[in-house]
Structures are given as structure tokens and as C-alpha cells.
PDB file of C-alpha atoms and ligand atoms in Angstrom:
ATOM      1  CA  UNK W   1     -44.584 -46.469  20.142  1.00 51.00           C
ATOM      2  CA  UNK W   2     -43.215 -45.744  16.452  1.00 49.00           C
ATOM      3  CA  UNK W   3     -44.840 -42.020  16.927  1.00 50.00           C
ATOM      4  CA  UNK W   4     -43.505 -41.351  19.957  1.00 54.00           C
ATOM      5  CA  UNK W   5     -39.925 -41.956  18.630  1.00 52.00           C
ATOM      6  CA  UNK W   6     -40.518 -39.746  15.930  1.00 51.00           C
ATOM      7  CA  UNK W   7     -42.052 -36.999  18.183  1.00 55.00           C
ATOM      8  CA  UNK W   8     -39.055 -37.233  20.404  1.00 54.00           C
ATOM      9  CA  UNK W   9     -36.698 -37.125  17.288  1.00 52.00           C
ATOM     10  CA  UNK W  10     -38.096 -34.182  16.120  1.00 53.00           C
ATOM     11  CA  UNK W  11     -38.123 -31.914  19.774  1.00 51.00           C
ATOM     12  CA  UNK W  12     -34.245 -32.726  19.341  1.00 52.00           C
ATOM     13  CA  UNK W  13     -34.023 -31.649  15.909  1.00 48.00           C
ATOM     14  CA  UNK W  14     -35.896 -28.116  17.243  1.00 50.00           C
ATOM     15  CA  UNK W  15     -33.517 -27.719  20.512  1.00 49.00           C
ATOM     16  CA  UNK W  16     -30.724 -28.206  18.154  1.00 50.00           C
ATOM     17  CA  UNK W  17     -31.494 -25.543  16.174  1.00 50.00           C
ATOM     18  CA  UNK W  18     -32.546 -23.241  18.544  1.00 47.00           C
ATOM     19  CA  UNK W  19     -29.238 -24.037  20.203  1.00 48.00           C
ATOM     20  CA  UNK W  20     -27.407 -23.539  16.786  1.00 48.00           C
ATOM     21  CA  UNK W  21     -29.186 -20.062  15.991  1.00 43.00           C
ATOM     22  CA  UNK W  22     -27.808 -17.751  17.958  1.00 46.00           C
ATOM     23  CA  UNK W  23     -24.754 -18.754  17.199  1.00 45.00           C
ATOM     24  CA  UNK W  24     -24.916 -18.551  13.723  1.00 46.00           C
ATOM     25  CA  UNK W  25     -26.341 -15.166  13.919  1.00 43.00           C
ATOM     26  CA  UNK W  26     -23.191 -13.498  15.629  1.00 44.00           C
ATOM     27  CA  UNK W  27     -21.240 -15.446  13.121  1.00 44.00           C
ATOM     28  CA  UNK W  28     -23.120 -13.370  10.321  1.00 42.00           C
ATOM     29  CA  UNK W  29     -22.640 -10.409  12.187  1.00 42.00           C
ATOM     30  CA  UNK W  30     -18.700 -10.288  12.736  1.00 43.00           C
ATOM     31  CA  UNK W  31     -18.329 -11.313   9.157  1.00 41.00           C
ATOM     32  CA  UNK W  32     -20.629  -8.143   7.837  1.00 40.00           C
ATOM     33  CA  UNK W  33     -17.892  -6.180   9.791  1.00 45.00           C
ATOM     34  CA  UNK W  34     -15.196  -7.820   8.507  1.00 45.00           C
ATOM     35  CA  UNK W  35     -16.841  -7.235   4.737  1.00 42.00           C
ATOM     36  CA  UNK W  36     -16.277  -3.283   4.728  1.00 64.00           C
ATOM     37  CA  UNK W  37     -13.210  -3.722   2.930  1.00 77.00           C
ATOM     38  CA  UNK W  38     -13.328  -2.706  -1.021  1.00 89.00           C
ATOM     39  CA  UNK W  39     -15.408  -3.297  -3.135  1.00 91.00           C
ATOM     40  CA  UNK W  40     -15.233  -4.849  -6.477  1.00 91.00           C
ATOM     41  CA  UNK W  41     -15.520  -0.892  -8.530  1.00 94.00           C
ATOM     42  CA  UNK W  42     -13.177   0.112  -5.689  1.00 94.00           C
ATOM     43  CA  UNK W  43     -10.397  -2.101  -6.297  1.00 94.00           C
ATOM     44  CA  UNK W  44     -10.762  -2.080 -10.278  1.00 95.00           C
ATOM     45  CA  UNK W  45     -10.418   1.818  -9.330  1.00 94.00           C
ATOM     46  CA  UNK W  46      -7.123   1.439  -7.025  1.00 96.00           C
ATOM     47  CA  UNK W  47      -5.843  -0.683  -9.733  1.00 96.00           C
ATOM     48  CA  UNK W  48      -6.029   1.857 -12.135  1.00 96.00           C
ATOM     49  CA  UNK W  49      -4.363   4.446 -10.074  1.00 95.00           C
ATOM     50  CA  UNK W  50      -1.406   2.198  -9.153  1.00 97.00           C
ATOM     51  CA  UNK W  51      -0.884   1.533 -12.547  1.00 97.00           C
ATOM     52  CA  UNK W  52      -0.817   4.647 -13.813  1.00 96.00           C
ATOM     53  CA  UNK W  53       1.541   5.574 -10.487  1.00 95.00           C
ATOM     54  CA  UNK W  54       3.772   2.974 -11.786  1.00 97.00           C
ATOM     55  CA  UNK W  55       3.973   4.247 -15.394  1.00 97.00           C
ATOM     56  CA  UNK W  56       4.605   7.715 -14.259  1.00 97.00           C
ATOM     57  CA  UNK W  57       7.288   7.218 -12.030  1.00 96.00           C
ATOM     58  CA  UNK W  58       8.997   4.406 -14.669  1.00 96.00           C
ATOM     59  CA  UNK W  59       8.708   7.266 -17.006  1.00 96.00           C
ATOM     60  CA  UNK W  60      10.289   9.803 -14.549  1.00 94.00           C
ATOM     61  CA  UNK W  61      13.117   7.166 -13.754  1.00 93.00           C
ATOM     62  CA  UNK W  62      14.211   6.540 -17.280  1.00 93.00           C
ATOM     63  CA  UNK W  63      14.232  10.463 -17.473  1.00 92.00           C
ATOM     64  CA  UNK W  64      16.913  10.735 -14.692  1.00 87.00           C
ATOM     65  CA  UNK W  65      18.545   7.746 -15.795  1.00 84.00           C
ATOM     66  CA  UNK W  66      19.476   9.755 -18.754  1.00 83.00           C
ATOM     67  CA  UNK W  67      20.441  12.609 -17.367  1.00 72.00           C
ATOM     68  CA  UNK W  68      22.873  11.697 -14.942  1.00 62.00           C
ATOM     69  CA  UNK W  69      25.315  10.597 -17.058  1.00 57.00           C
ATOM     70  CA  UNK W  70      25.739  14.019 -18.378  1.00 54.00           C
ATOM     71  CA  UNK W  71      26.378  15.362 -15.405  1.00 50.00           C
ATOM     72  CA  UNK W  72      28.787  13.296 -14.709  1.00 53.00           C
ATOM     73  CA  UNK W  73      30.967  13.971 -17.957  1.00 54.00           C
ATOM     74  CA  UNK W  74      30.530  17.844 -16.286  1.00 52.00           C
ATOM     75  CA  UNK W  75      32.054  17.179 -13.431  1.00 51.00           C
ATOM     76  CA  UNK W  76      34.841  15.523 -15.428  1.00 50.00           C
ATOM     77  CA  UNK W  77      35.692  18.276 -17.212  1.00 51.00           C
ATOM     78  CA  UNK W  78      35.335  21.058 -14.346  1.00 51.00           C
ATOM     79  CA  UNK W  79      38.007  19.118 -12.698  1.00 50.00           C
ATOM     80  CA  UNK W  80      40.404  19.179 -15.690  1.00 49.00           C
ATOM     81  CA  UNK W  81      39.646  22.980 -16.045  1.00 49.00           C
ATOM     82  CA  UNK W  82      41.177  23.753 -12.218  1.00 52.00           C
ATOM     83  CA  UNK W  83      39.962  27.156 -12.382  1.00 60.00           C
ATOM     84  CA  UNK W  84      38.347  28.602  -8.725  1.00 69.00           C
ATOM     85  CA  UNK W  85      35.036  29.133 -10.567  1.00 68.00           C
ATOM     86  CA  UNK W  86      34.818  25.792 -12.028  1.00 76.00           C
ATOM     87  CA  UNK W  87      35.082  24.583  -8.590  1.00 76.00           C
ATOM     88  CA  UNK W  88      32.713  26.088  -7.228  1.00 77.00           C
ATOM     89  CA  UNK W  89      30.556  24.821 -10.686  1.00 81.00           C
ATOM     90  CA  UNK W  90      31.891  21.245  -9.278  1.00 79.00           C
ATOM     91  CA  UNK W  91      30.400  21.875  -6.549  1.00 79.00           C
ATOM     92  CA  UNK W  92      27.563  22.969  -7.529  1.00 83.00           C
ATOM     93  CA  UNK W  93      27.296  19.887 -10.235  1.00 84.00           C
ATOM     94  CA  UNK W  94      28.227  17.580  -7.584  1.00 85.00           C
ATOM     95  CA  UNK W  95      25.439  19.293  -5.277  1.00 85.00           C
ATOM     96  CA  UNK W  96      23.221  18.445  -8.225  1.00 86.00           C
ATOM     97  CA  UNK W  97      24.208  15.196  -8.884  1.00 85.00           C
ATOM     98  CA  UNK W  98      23.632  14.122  -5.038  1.00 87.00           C
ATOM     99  CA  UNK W  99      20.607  15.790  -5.134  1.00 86.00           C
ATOM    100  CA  UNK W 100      19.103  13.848  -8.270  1.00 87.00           C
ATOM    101  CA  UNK W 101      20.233  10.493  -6.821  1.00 86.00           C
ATOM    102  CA  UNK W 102      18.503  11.293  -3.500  1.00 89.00           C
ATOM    103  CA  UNK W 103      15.209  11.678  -6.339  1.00 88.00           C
ATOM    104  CA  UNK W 104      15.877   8.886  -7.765  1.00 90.00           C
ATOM    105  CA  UNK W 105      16.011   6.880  -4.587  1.00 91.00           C
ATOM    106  CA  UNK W 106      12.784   8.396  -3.535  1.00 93.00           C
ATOM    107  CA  UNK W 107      11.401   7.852  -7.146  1.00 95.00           C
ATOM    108  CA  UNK W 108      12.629   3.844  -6.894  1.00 95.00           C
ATOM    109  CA  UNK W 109      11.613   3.356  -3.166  1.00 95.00           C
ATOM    110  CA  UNK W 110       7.725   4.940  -4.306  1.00 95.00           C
ATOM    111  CA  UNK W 111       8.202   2.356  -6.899  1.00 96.00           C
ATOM    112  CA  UNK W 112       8.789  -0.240  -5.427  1.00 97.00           C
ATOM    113  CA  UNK W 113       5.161   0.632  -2.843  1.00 96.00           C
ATOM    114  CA  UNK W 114       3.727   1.062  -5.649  1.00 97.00           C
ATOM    115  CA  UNK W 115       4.657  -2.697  -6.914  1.00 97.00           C
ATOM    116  CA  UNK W 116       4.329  -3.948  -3.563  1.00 97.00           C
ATOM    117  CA  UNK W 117       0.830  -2.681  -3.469  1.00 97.00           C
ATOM    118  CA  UNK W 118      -0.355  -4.510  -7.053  1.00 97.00           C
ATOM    119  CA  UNK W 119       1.339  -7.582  -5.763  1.00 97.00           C
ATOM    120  CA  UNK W 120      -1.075  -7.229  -2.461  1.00 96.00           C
ATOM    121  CA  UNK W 121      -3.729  -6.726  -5.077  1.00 95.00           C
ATOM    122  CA  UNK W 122      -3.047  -9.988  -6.731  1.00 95.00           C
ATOM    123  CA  UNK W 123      -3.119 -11.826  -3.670  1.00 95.00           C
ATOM    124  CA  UNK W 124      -6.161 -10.489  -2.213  1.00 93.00           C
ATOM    125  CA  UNK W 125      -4.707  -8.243   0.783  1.00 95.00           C
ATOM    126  CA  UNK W 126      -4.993  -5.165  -0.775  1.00 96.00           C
ATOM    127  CA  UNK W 127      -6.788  -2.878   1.386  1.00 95.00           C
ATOM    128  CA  UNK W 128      -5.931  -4.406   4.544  1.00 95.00           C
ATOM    129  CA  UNK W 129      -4.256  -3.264   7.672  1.00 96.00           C
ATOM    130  CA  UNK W 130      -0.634  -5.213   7.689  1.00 95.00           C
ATOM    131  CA  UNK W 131      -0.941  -4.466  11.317  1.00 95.00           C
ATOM    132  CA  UNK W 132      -4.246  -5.687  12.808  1.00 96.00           C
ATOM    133  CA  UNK W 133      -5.722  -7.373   9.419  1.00 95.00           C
ATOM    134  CA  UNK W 134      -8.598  -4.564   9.914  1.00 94.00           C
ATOM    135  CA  UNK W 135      -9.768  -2.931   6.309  1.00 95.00           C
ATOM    136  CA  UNK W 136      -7.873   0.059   5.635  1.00 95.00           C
ATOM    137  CA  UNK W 137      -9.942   3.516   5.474  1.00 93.00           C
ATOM    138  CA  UNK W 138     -11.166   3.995   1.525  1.00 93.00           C
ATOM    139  CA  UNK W 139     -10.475   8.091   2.382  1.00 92.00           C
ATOM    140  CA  UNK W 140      -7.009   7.109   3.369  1.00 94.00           C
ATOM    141  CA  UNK W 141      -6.334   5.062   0.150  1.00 95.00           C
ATOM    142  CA  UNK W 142      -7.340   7.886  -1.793  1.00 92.00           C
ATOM    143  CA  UNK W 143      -4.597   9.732  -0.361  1.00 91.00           C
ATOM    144  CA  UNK W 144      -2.056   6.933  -0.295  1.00 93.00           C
ATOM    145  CA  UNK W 145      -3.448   4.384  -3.173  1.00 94.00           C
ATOM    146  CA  UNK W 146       0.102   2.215  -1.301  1.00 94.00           C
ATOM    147  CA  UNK W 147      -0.827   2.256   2.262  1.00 95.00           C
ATOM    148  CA  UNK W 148       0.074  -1.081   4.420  1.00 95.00           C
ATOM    149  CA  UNK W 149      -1.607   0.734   7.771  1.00 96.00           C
ATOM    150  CA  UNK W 150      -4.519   1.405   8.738  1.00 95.00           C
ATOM    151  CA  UNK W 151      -5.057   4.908  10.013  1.00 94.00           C
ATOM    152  CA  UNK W 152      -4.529   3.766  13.680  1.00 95.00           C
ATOM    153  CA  UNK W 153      -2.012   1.438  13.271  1.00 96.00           C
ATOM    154  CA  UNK W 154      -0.015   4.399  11.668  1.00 95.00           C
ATOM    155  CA  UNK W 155      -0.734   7.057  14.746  1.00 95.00           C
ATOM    156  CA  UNK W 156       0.429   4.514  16.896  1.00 94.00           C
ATOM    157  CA  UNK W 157       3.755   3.819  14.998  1.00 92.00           C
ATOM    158  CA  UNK W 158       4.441   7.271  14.101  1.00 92.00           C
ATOM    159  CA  UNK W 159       3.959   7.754  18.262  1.00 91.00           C
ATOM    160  CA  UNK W 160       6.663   5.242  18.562  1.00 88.00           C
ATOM    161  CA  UNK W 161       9.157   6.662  15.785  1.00 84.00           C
ATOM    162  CA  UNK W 162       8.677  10.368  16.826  1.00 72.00           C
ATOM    163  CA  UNK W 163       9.827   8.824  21.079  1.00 57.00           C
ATOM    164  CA  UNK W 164      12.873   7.790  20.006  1.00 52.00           C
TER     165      UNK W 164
HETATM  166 ZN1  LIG G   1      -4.248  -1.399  11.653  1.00 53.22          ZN
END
């Protein structure tokens, strides 16, 4: 009687785990797919790059933050001089000035990806579509170390922008 109980005990034990291995298996699988996001050497790599993006373009910022002032003072004067050519320098200055703000906008908003992206880094997202969650394309974040979408997600919004 006792061995029979056991004997049954143990033929549910093995339907269980046939039952509970398939399963399991697919389970593996997805999250192998899921895995071919960055690795470790890859990330220490990005990390680099985005820090030495940031430095750069701090660097390049504090140069233009200098300069404008100048120009500025320029313009000042050119106005006070009311001479036609000095007009057209104001112009010309003023052309200049717009021109290095529009640079400087473009140098603060790649900036600002660029901190966006090490603060992704820090919380472990780095990498990934914003999107569909997918793993962004290594070759792609070679290109564009601050990328939030994945190469598809970014067809399909460019698509989008360009029907407008
Ligand atoms: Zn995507």
C-alpha cells in the first residue's frame, strides 16, 4: 500500500514536469531575444563617447558664450556711427549674431541628448527603443551614441512627420 502511494506520487511529480518543460523552454527562448541589447564593453564604450560628446560641446558652449557679448557691443556702436555702410555692417553683425544663437541652440539642444542619454544609462534603458522597448541597432548607436528609436520606429515616424 505505502509503495503504491509513493509510485503514484512520483508519476505526478514526472507529468508535472513534463507539463512544466515546454514551457520553460520558450520562456528561455524569448528572453535570449530580448538579451541582444549591449553588452557590458559596449556600454562602458557608449559611455565614453557620451562623455566626451558632453565635454566637447560644454567646451564649444562656453566658447560662444564668450563671444557673443562682443558682438553685441558691435552692434552698439554701428548704430551710434549711422553711416549707410555701418548699416549694412549691422546687418551683417546682427545676421551673425542670429546665426550664432541658432548654434548655440543646436549646441544646447545636442546637449541636452547627450545628458538625456547618460541619464538612460544610469537607469538601465540605454540602448532601448523608447518606442517598442526593442534593443536599439549597435550600428545605429555608433552613428547616433543619443538615439531614443530604434531604426524602425524612426522610418515610421519620419513617414509620419514628412505627411504632414
Ligand atoms: Zn522601436
Amino acid at each position: 500500500m505505502a509503495s503504491r502511494t509513493a509510485k503514484s506520487a512520483k508519476a505526478k511529480t514526472e507529468l508535472r514536469r513534463t507539463r512544466l518543460g515546454p514551457s520553460r523552454g520558450q520562456k528561455a527562448a524569448k528572453t535570449k531575444v530580448k538579451a541582444r541589447s549591449l553588452s557590458k564593453r559596449e556600454l562602458a564604450e557608449f559611455r565614453r563617447l557620451l562623455e566626451d560628446e558632453r565635454t566637447r560641446l560644454l567646451e564649444e558652449l562656453e566658447a560662444m558664450e564668450e563671444h557673443t557679448p562682443e558682438v553685441e557691443d558691435q552692434v552698439g556702436m554701428d548704430i551710434g556711427g549711422g553711416y549707410d555702410e555701418d548699416l549694412a555692417d549691422v546687418a551683417s553683425s546682427t545676421f551673425e549674431r542670429e546665426k550664432g544663437l541658432a548654434l548655440e541652440s543646436s549646441v544646447q539642444q545636442m546637449l541636452a541628448q547627450v545628458e538625456e542619454a547618460l541619464g538612460r544609462m544610469e537607469e538601465g534603458t540605454y540602448g532601448i527603443c523608447q518606442r517598442c522597448g526593442d534593443p536599439i541597432d549597435v550600428a545605429r548607436l555608433r552613428v547616433l551614441p543619443f538615439a531614443t528609436l530604434c531604426i524602425r520606429c524612426k522610418e515610421l515616424e519620419e513617414k509620419t512627420n514628412g505627411a504632414r
